[in-house]
Amino acid sequence: MNTPAIDITNLSKTYGPTGAPAVDDVSLAIQPGTVFGFLGPNGAGKTTTIKIAAGLLTATSGGVRLNGFDVRTRRAAAMSQLGAVLEGSRNVYWTLSAWQNLVYFGRLKGMRKAAARSRAADLLTELDLWDRRHEKVGGFSRGMQQKVAIAAALVADPPVVLLDEPTLGLDVAATRTVKNWIATLSADQGKTILLTTHQLDMVEELCDRVAVIRDGRVIADQPTTELLSRFRRRDTYEIRVEGGPDQLPLLPGGFTAVRDGDGTTITGDVADPQQVYALVDRLRERRVVLRSLTQVQPGLEDVFMTLMKEPRHV
Amino acid sequence: MSTITPRAGSVANEIGKGLLDLVTGWREMVIQMITFPVFYLLIVLFIGRGQLRADLLAPVLIGMVALTFIHEQVNRVFWSYQGDIQSGVLEQTYLTPLPSALRILGRQVSAAVAALPTALSVLATGYVAIALNGGRLAFDVRILVPVTAIAVGTGGLALILCGLTLVYKRIAIITQVSVAVYAIAGGTLVPLTSMPGWTATLSRLFVPIAPGIEAMRNILLTGPHSGWGPAWLLLQPVLLLGIGVAVFTALERLARKRGTLGRY
């Protein structure tokens, strides 16, 4: 096993002497080249964790290492490993042009001017912003501004990238652009990406591994496929029939019926498929006309919602 | 990874950005170039009971030039820092291997450069007013030493105010009051020799423009020399800058602990 690109160890943060912990004993080891989805409801501790990892906030206990460099004790070396897009912030100067921003942030990261200019040119070309490089960022659309923010985070070509809600407020097209870029950064450039977002379809598509945090504690941390399959032990079936629910036989436990236009949809969450077959037989006996029978695979959103409802987890 | 440049590169980067901001806000500079000379003439008129007296024009001119630097270095840097906090860019500027105090010092240099056009405008007005009143103010290159001392000492004050902003945010009033108090206590309008002894002592100790103004008056104006001499002129700004860096670093650490770095 390699040295984790992001190594969070027993991290805790409490604001004030009597406050509840915003982050409580969080440990995550994120391997190089991984796209890591960090999920949780608002106020769960995602941004606090990210800010500690970025050295913007001091932990009450525990620590974070970026490619082996402790953020607290070897800050300069750790910051050389890092680029970040932070949630709800402009991240770049709107009064400056895209070009000026990238050169400024490149030099802020310690690059020489010529290197910063060369890299800025590459990034702006890659993002289709080259023709508008001398326009002020304040005049750009939200999607373009976010592109500049991500480019600024990547200008020094850091191996570790923290993306805190990078698609917040973006339209469908801009979200797709950001999503494609994240995929490219990981697949082609081997960057380690810690991604937080409420767009779970994006996490399911992009992330190799997912951790879920609730009330400051990590309640799940698994490869995405394993996390999904863990919740596939109980399968969800959807049976669509003609007519209203009043014609149905008494449904066994675990099944619910809801009117769906001129028909009814019966949904069941069962451990054994035989329960479904038995129900179908009973529907036939009652001469209920079946329209469809489908097995619904739980997506990450279903997993997330289930985790949020459960009292305790792994 | 690209090559890491020396820390000087970070200061140069901030100076460059400060100058870009200056170009963007050129209208503000033009307004200052007009209002500051008017303000200067009004002060002389008020002190001279309605007359532009030759004996007041030169001493007040020196104080006014110094005030221009403290105004730019404190207000421009403070408000740019507040703007960074409010817009959420400040946190992004912290994701750097370089110390943040260096960035503020870079902004100080660009603010000092930004002060030059206004200072020159005040100087030109003063020279004309003095000449029209039959006086003469000879330029002496030695005044560059106290001007530099003023700029360095003011950098310390600006660092303290920026550090306070990181923790307490809405301290604009403190900035305004401190500039006003420093302007008065620094001997801008009334020379330190005309103040009570204890006031003059405190000013020479803590007010970054006080020894500089006194030294400029000593160099440019005839009359008895005052102040604590050239050693203190050089030492005081260095001490204030050192205190500024120490206070800023401590407040920055507190902001990181409280989580107020990017919060407004």
XYZ file of C-alpha atoms in Angstrom:
578
model
C 0.000 0.000 0.000
C 1.319 3.464 -0.912
C 1.543 6.395 1.458
C -1.970 7.867 1.379
C -2.189 11.067 -0.619
C -4.606 12.368 2.016
C -4.203 10.831 5.439
C -6.691 12.036 8.030
C -6.077 10.550 11.459
C -8.435 10.759 14.441
C -9.448 14.253 13.473
C -11.658 16.178 15.875
C -12.743 19.783 15.932
C -14.810 21.544 18.548
C -15.623 25.221 18.271
C -15.365 26.944 21.632
C -14.873 25.308 25.018
C -18.405 23.939 25.361
C -19.497 23.377 21.761
C -20.487 20.034 20.286
C -17.799 18.486 18.072
C -18.174 19.526 14.431
C -15.838 16.683 13.501
C -15.468 13.721 15.837
C -12.585 11.270 15.508
C -12.587 11.124 11.718
C -9.991 8.922 10.028
C -9.696 8.535 6.270
C -6.831 7.190 4.181
C -7.170 8.225 0.554
C -4.783 6.520 -1.829
C -3.045 8.408 -4.662
C -5.062 8.671 -7.863
C -8.382 8.079 -6.108
C -11.505 10.141 -6.634
C -12.954 10.112 -3.150
C -16.554 11.133 -2.540
C -17.138 12.706 0.863
C -20.861 12.818 1.514
C -23.083 14.042 4.274
C -26.025 16.322 4.983
C -25.515 20.034 5.576
C -23.646 20.650 8.817
C -22.315 17.091 9.000
C -18.672 18.189 9.106
C -17.565 17.904 5.469
C -16.412 21.493 5.031
C -14.791 21.562 8.468
C -12.783 18.461 7.540
C -11.783 19.978 4.204
C -10.765 23.269 5.797
C -8.573 21.452 8.308
C -7.028 19.467 5.443
C -6.342 22.750 3.654
C -4.712 24.257 6.742
C -7.397 26.922 7.058
C -8.645 25.622 10.362
C -6.773 24.135 13.294
C -7.938 20.747 14.560
C -8.684 20.262 18.241
C -6.945 16.893 17.986
C -5.719 14.527 15.315
C -4.082 15.580 12.100
C -3.928 15.582 8.324
C -1.010 14.635 6.096
C -0.863 15.439 2.402
C 1.491 13.058 0.629
C 3.195 12.507 3.966
C 3.511 16.193 4.926
C 1.724 17.196 8.112
C -0.493 20.207 7.403
C 0.240 21.703 10.795
C 3.945 21.100 11.284
C 5.104 21.074 7.639
C 2.615 23.543 6.277
C 4.706 24.905 3.397
C 5.472 21.437 2.008
C 1.859 20.322 2.528
C 0.467 23.378 0.736
C 2.727 22.636 -2.241
C 0.758 19.405 -2.659
C -2.630 21.047 -2.633
C -5.147 22.859 -4.810
C -8.694 23.531 -3.663
C -12.013 24.941 -4.712
C -13.858 25.945 -1.566
C -17.596 25.923 -1.091
C -19.595 29.124 -1.462
C -16.557 31.278 -2.187
C -15.551 33.193 -5.241
C -12.125 31.574 -5.012
C -10.716 34.043 -7.568
C -10.661 37.835 -7.962
C -13.599 39.046 -10.017
C -11.921 42.391 -10.631
C -9.053 40.669 -12.444
C -9.129 38.870 -15.771
C -8.949 35.088 -16.054
C -5.355 35.412 -17.243
C -4.344 37.742 -14.391
C -5.988 35.437 -11.851
C -4.182 32.334 -13.025
C -0.806 34.051 -13.161
C -1.403 35.610 -9.735
C -2.425 32.335 -8.093
C 0.379 30.479 -9.846
C 2.935 32.858 -8.403
C 1.179 32.727 -5.038
C 1.836 28.991 -5.119
C 5.521 29.728 -5.600
C 5.781 29.304 -9.378
C 8.091 31.434 -11.435
C 6.322 33.963 -13.632
C 7.224 32.232 -16.912
C 6.033 28.852 -15.591
C 2.796 30.367 -14.279
C 2.095 32.046 -17.631
C 2.775 28.874 -19.589
C 0.533 26.801 -17.332
C -2.205 29.479 -17.393
C -2.152 29.404 -21.200
C -2.525 25.607 -21.215
C -5.400 25.632 -18.734
C -7.302 28.462 -20.404
C -6.989 26.735 -23.764
C -8.145 23.444 -22.265
C -11.182 25.167 -20.758
C -12.129 27.083 -23.925
C -11.475 30.379 -22.187
C -8.448 31.448 -24.185
C -10.338 33.941 -26.373
C -11.809 35.595 -23.285
C -8.713 35.448 -21.115
C -8.393 39.224 -20.800
C -12.004 39.773 -19.718
C -12.741 40.356 -16.056
C -14.001 37.264 -14.275
C -16.846 39.301 -12.730
C -18.422 39.520 -16.189
C -18.357 35.763 -16.774
C -21.269 33.375 -16.336
C -21.347 31.318 -13.118
C -20.105 28.262 -14.994
C -17.177 30.141 -16.506
C -16.295 31.639 -13.139
C -16.219 28.166 -11.655
C -14.006 26.993 -14.511
C -11.546 29.774 -13.674
C -11.727 28.818 -9.978
C -10.885 25.192 -10.767
C -8.119 26.293 -13.129
C -6.681 28.506 -10.384
C -6.703 25.529 -8.021
C -4.818 23.482 -10.607
C -2.430 26.116 -11.873
C 0.522 24.800 -9.874
C -0.335 21.254 -10.971
C -0.872 19.960 -7.409
C -1.152 16.190 -6.923
C -4.006 16.595 -4.401
C -7.190 18.515 -5.190
C -10.001 19.310 -2.760
C -13.286 20.139 -4.447
C -15.931 21.308 -1.993
C -19.256 21.536 -3.840
C -17.626 22.430 -7.181
C -20.919 22.285 -9.073
C -22.960 24.345 -6.609
C -25.197 26.726 -8.553
C -24.100 25.471 -11.959
C -26.480 24.624 -14.778
C -26.592 21.212 -16.425
C -24.058 22.012 -19.140
C -21.553 23.585 -16.748
C -21.979 20.690 -14.319
C -21.219 18.269 -17.125
C -18.064 20.221 -18.019
C -16.841 20.119 -14.416
C -17.704 16.432 -14.148
C -15.785 15.582 -17.306
C -12.834 17.543 -16.097
C -12.756 15.744 -12.747
C -12.776 12.440 -14.624
C -9.883 13.620 -16.798
C -7.877 14.883 -13.821
C -8.063 11.499 -12.200
C -7.818 9.175 -15.171
C -5.270 11.046 -17.283
C -3.314 13.023 -14.728
C -3.460 10.682 -11.758
C -4.566 13.344 -9.301
C -6.085 12.499 -5.952
C -9.424 14.230 -5.610
C -11.515 14.706 -2.498
C -14.964 15.664 -3.716
C -17.949 16.808 -1.716
C -21.249 17.351 -3.451
C -24.940 16.763 -3.014
C -25.149 15.451 -6.591
C -24.969 11.782 -5.779
C -25.252 10.645 -9.375
C -21.969 12.445 -10.002
C -20.350 10.706 -7.040
C -21.643 7.342 -8.207
C -20.231 7.978 -11.661
C -16.869 9.442 -10.685
C -15.810 8.234 -7.281
C -13.774 5.120 -6.599
C -14.518 5.304 -2.913
C -17.125 7.001 -0.783
C -17.272 8.054 2.849
C -20.437 9.274 4.519
C -20.264 11.590 7.501
C -23.099 12.363 9.861
C -22.986 14.512 12.998
C -19.219 14.754 12.642
C -18.618 10.995 12.519
C -17.817 8.822 9.538
C -20.595 6.234 9.309
C -19.451 4.513 6.111
C -16.174 4.384 4.203
C -16.015 1.856 1.371
C -15.285 1.504 -2.327
C -18.352 2.780 -4.186
C -19.215 -0.605 -5.691
C -18.960 -2.338 -2.296
C -21.101 0.278 -0.619
C -23.775 -0.123 -3.278
C -23.698 -3.924 -3.167
C -23.885 -3.848 0.619
C -27.335 -2.384 0.276
C -28.363 -4.782 -2.471
C -28.789 -7.643 -0.033
C -32.404 -6.631 0.226
C -33.806 -6.046 -3.238
C -36.482 -3.610 -4.136
C -39.145 -4.733 -6.618
C -41.665 -2.623 -8.402
C -44.868 -4.215 -9.745
C -47.138 -2.111 -11.954
C -50.710 -3.231 -12.426
C -53.867 -1.909 -14.080
C -56.662 -0.502 -11.937
C -56.776 1.072 -8.501
C -55.415 -0.265 -5.214
C -58.878 -1.348 -4.036
C -58.822 -4.431 -6.294
C -55.567 -5.713 -4.748
C -55.351 -8.574 -2.260
C -54.013 -7.890 1.208
C -50.315 -7.108 0.626
C -47.695 -8.930 2.676
C -45.389 -6.971 4.999
C -42.809 -4.853 3.234
C -45.080 -4.019 0.270
C -46.891 -0.750 -0.316
C -49.279 0.263 -3.083
C -49.665 3.738 -4.564
C -52.045 4.860 -7.285
C -50.118 5.686 -10.441
C -52.356 7.341 -13.051
C -54.957 4.762 -14.128
C -52.935 1.960 -12.529
C -51.189 1.116 -9.279
C -47.534 0.702 -8.396
C -46.676 -1.853 -5.722
C -43.232 -1.474 -4.213
C -41.604 -4.056 -2.014
C -38.283 -4.250 -0.233
C -37.681 -7.985 0.278
C -34.877 -10.313 1.283
C -36.228 -13.306 -0.666
C -37.505 -13.029 -4.291
C -39.962 -15.876 -3.558
C -42.067 -13.305 -1.693
C -42.456 -11.392 -4.962
C -43.358 -14.472 -6.959
C -45.964 -15.409 -4.344
C -47.481 -11.960 -4.568
C -47.602 -12.134 -8.381
C -49.434 -15.469 -8.124
C -51.996 -13.951 -5.779
C -52.476 -10.981 -8.127
C -53.150 -13.402 -11.007
C -55.627 -15.310 -8.882
C -57.478 -12.010 -8.384
C -57.284 -11.422 -12.178
C -55.281 -8.241 -11.717
C -53.586 -7.326 -15.006
C -49.812 -6.961 -14.644
C -48.102 -4.236 -16.640
C -44.514 -4.744 -15.512
C -42.306 -6.253 -12.869
C -38.892 -4.679 -12.313
C -36.103 -5.146 -9.850
C -34.962 -1.703 -8.723
C -31.211 -1.451 -8.084
C -30.474 0.940 -5.233
C -28.441 3.928 -6.336
C -26.087 5.908 -4.148
C -28.942 8.238 -3.309
C -30.933 5.312 -1.868
C -27.876 4.147 0.050
C -27.292 7.639 1.362
C -30.877 8.069 2.488
C -30.823 4.665 4.172
C -27.618 5.534 5.986
C -29.077 8.813 7.161
C -32.058 6.987 8.672
C -30.127 4.237 10.396
C -29.095 4.855 14.008
C -25.567 3.352 13.854
C -23.335 2.095 11.091
C -19.949 0.590 10.323
C 5.629 20.660 -9.475
C 6.964 23.907 -10.709
C 9.980 25.492 -9.159
C 9.445 27.401 -5.924
C 10.752 30.932 -6.187
C 12.218 32.845 -3.267
C 9.797 34.577 -0.935
C 10.601 37.810 -2.672
C 8.563 36.488 -5.586
C 5.497 36.444 -3.347
C 6.002 40.084 -2.372
C 6.545 41.027 -6.022
C 3.356 39.157 -6.922
C 1.349 41.157 -4.377
C 2.911 44.404 -5.545
C 1.928 43.523 -9.099
C -1.644 42.756 -8.078
C -1.846 45.930 -5.980
C -0.765 47.972 -8.971
C -3.344 46.233 -11.148
C -5.989 47.204 -8.580
C -4.629 50.736 -8.638
C -5.035 50.942 -12.407
C -8.552 49.515 -12.103
C -9.432 52.131 -9.482
C -7.767 55.089 -11.214
C -10.816 57.297 -10.694
C -10.405 56.983 -6.932
C -6.780 58.055 -7.280
C -7.723 61.090 -9.361
C -10.306 62.096 -6.744
C -7.665 61.831 -4.028
C -5.214 63.861 -6.095
C -7.789 66.655 -6.103
C -9.255 66.389 -2.595
C -6.049 65.933 -0.604
C -4.476 69.230 -1.780
C -7.794 70.975 -1.072
C -7.841 69.375 2.375
C -4.280 70.585 2.938
C -5.109 74.168 2.003
C -8.218 74.102 4.201
C -6.195 72.948 7.211
C -3.726 75.802 6.726
C -6.605 78.235 6.317
C -8.284 77.056 9.516
C -5.081 77.100 11.557
C -4.159 80.470 10.043
C -7.600 81.894 10.881
C -8.555 82.401 7.250
C -5.092 83.137 5.886
C -2.628 80.934 3.989
C 0.277 81.940 6.219
C 3.735 81.177 4.854
C 4.963 79.971 8.269
C 2.200 77.333 8.357
C 2.227 76.163 4.743
C 5.559 74.317 4.914
C 5.152 72.469 8.279
C 1.611 71.372 7.482
C 2.707 70.307 3.991
C 5.221 67.898 5.471
C 2.616 66.445 7.815
C 0.114 66.149 4.999
C 2.505 64.214 2.787
C 3.119 61.772 5.627
C -0.622 61.499 6.213
C -1.111 60.538 2.576
C 1.118 57.502 3.046
C -0.530 56.374 6.270
C -3.972 56.845 4.716
C -3.121 54.730 1.663
C -1.166 52.062 3.473
C -3.724 51.536 6.219
C -7.022 52.166 4.470
C -6.216 50.667 1.066
C -4.695 47.525 2.548
C -7.354 47.138 5.242
C -10.235 47.472 2.785
C -8.627 45.167 0.245
C -8.209 42.590 3.006
C -11.833 43.034 4.094
C -12.884 42.674 0.469
C -10.973 39.402 0.214
C -12.684 38.099 3.359
C -16.150 39.159 2.240
C -15.783 37.706 -1.243
C -14.292 34.474 0.062
C -11.022 34.847 -1.844
C -8.953 35.204 1.304
C -9.007 31.492 2.127
C -7.823 30.705 -1.383
C -4.871 33.043 -0.898
C -3.918 31.054 2.197
C -3.374 27.859 0.197
C 0.204 28.797 -0.442
C 3.532 27.613 0.908
C 4.458 31.250 1.566
C 3.797 33.171 4.809
C 0.716 35.374 4.674
C 2.436 38.320 6.400
C 4.627 38.592 3.298
C 1.554 39.116 1.160
C 0.422 41.996 3.334
C 3.876 43.540 3.150
C 3.678 43.256 -0.641
C 0.352 45.072 -0.502
C 2.022 47.714 1.671
C 4.585 48.394 -1.005
C 1.934 48.723 -3.698
C -0.080 50.988 -1.363
C 3.009 53.152 -0.817
C 3.392 53.364 -4.589
C -0.319 54.178 -4.830
C 0.236 57.029 -2.372
C 2.888 58.662 -4.564
C 0.621 60.453 -7.087
C -1.499 61.928 -4.284
C 1.594 62.851 -2.245
C 3.136 64.519 -5.299
C -0.109 66.382 -5.944
C -0.111 67.689 -2.347
C 3.584 68.578 -2.631
C 3.057 70.467 -5.888
C 0.152 72.404 -4.363
C 2.251 73.190 -1.311
C 5.220 74.379 -3.349
C 2.996 76.682 -5.405
C 1.212 78.031 -2.309
C 4.514 78.622 -0.519
C 6.019 80.357 -3.570
C 2.934 82.564 -3.946
C 3.377 83.616 -0.333
C 6.987 84.596 -0.923
C 8.454 81.504 0.743
C 10.636 78.710 -0.517
C 10.903 75.027 0.371
C 14.116 73.475 -0.915
C 14.049 69.776 -1.766
C 16.583 67.709 0.112
C 17.169 64.121 -0.936
C 17.695 63.161 2.730
C 13.920 63.289 3.292
C 13.705 59.941 1.506
C 14.993 58.370 4.730
C 12.101 59.565 6.943
C 9.618 58.902 4.110
C 10.832 55.290 3.993
C 10.721 55.085 7.790
C 7.109 56.255 7.739
C 6.192 53.662 5.114
C 7.882 50.820 7.044
C 6.384 51.785 10.420
C 2.933 52.149 8.902
C 3.332 48.628 7.540
C 3.451 47.416 11.148
C 0.230 49.237 11.989
C -1.488 47.815 8.893
C -0.411 44.288 9.844
C -1.988 44.673 13.285
C -5.245 45.955 11.784
C -5.334 43.141 9.196
C -4.711 40.592 11.948
C -7.567 42.059 14.001
C -9.797 41.823 10.917
C -9.148 38.092 10.663
C -10.581 37.547 14.130
C -13.046 40.345 14.782
C -14.154 41.308 11.221
C -16.142 44.500 11.662
C -13.384 46.738 12.907
C -13.591 49.411 10.229
C -14.270 52.000 12.899
C -11.017 51.092 14.673
C -9.141 51.618 11.427
C -10.737 55.007 10.854
C -10.160 56.154 14.412
C -6.576 54.881 14.495
C -5.697 56.775 11.324
C -7.285 59.928 12.741
C -5.564 59.553 16.111
C -2.238 58.800 14.446
C -2.657 61.794 12.168
C -3.144 64.083 15.141
C -0.710 62.415 17.538
C 1.889 62.051 14.797
C 2.321 65.792 14.621
C 0.701 66.274 11.241
C -0.969 69.528 12.217
C 0.759 70.478 15.424
C 4.488 69.731 15.808
C 5.389 67.386 18.653
C 7.417 70.202 20.247
C 4.165 72.074 20.775
C 2.497 69.128 22.521
C 2.698 68.220 26.233
C 5.877 66.291 26.981
C 4.179 62.969 27.777
C 2.095 63.134 24.592
C 5.180 63.788 22.480
C 6.984 60.881 24.175
C 4.124 58.450 23.498
C 3.889 59.652 19.906
C 7.601 59.221 19.284
C 7.378 55.737 20.792
C 4.303 54.340 19.080
C 3.093 56.519 16.210
C 4.760 55.344 13.007
C 4.704 58.726 11.307
C 5.826 60.847 14.279
C 9.643 60.497 14.108
C 9.448 60.685 10.301
C 7.522 63.942 10.266
C 9.811 65.399 12.902
C 12.864 64.385 10.852
C 11.424 65.835 7.640
C 10.748 69.125 9.385
C 14.279 69.073 10.780
C 15.708 68.498 7.291
C 13.549 70.865 5.277
C 12.732 73.672 7.671
C 15.108 75.927 9.465
C 14.773 76.138 13.201
C 15.720 74.163 16.291
C 16.093 70.443 15.709
C 13.843 68.194 17.749
C 13.184 64.491 18.242
C 15.259 61.547 19.362
C 17.713 61.594 16.483
C 18.396 59.435 13.423
C 18.943 56.201 15.370
C 15.385 56.233 16.710
C 14.101 57.325 13.302
C 15.449 54.073 11.869
C 14.799 51.831 14.871
C 11.161 52.766 15.595
C 9.717 51.627 12.241
C 11.667 48.374 12.380
C 10.336 47.711 15.889
C 6.779 48.570 14.842
C 7.065 46.294 11.822
C 8.373 43.463 14.016
C 5.509 43.985 16.481
C 3.103 44.051 13.522
C 4.374 40.715 12.173
C 4.224 39.117 15.658
C 0.702 40.389 16.397
C -0.541 39.437 12.931
C 0.870 35.919 13.261
C -0.730 35.456 16.689
C -4.118 36.736 15.503
C -3.929 34.589 12.378
C -3.301 31.530 14.564
C -6.338 32.494 16.674
C -8.447 32.915 13.498
C -7.437 29.432 12.344
C -8.397 28.018 15.727
C -11.765 29.789 15.839
C -12.505 29.192 12.183
C -12.912 32.884 11.406
C -10.308 33.074 8.650
C -12.772 33.281 5.796
C -15.945 33.990 7.723
C -17.597 37.394 7.689
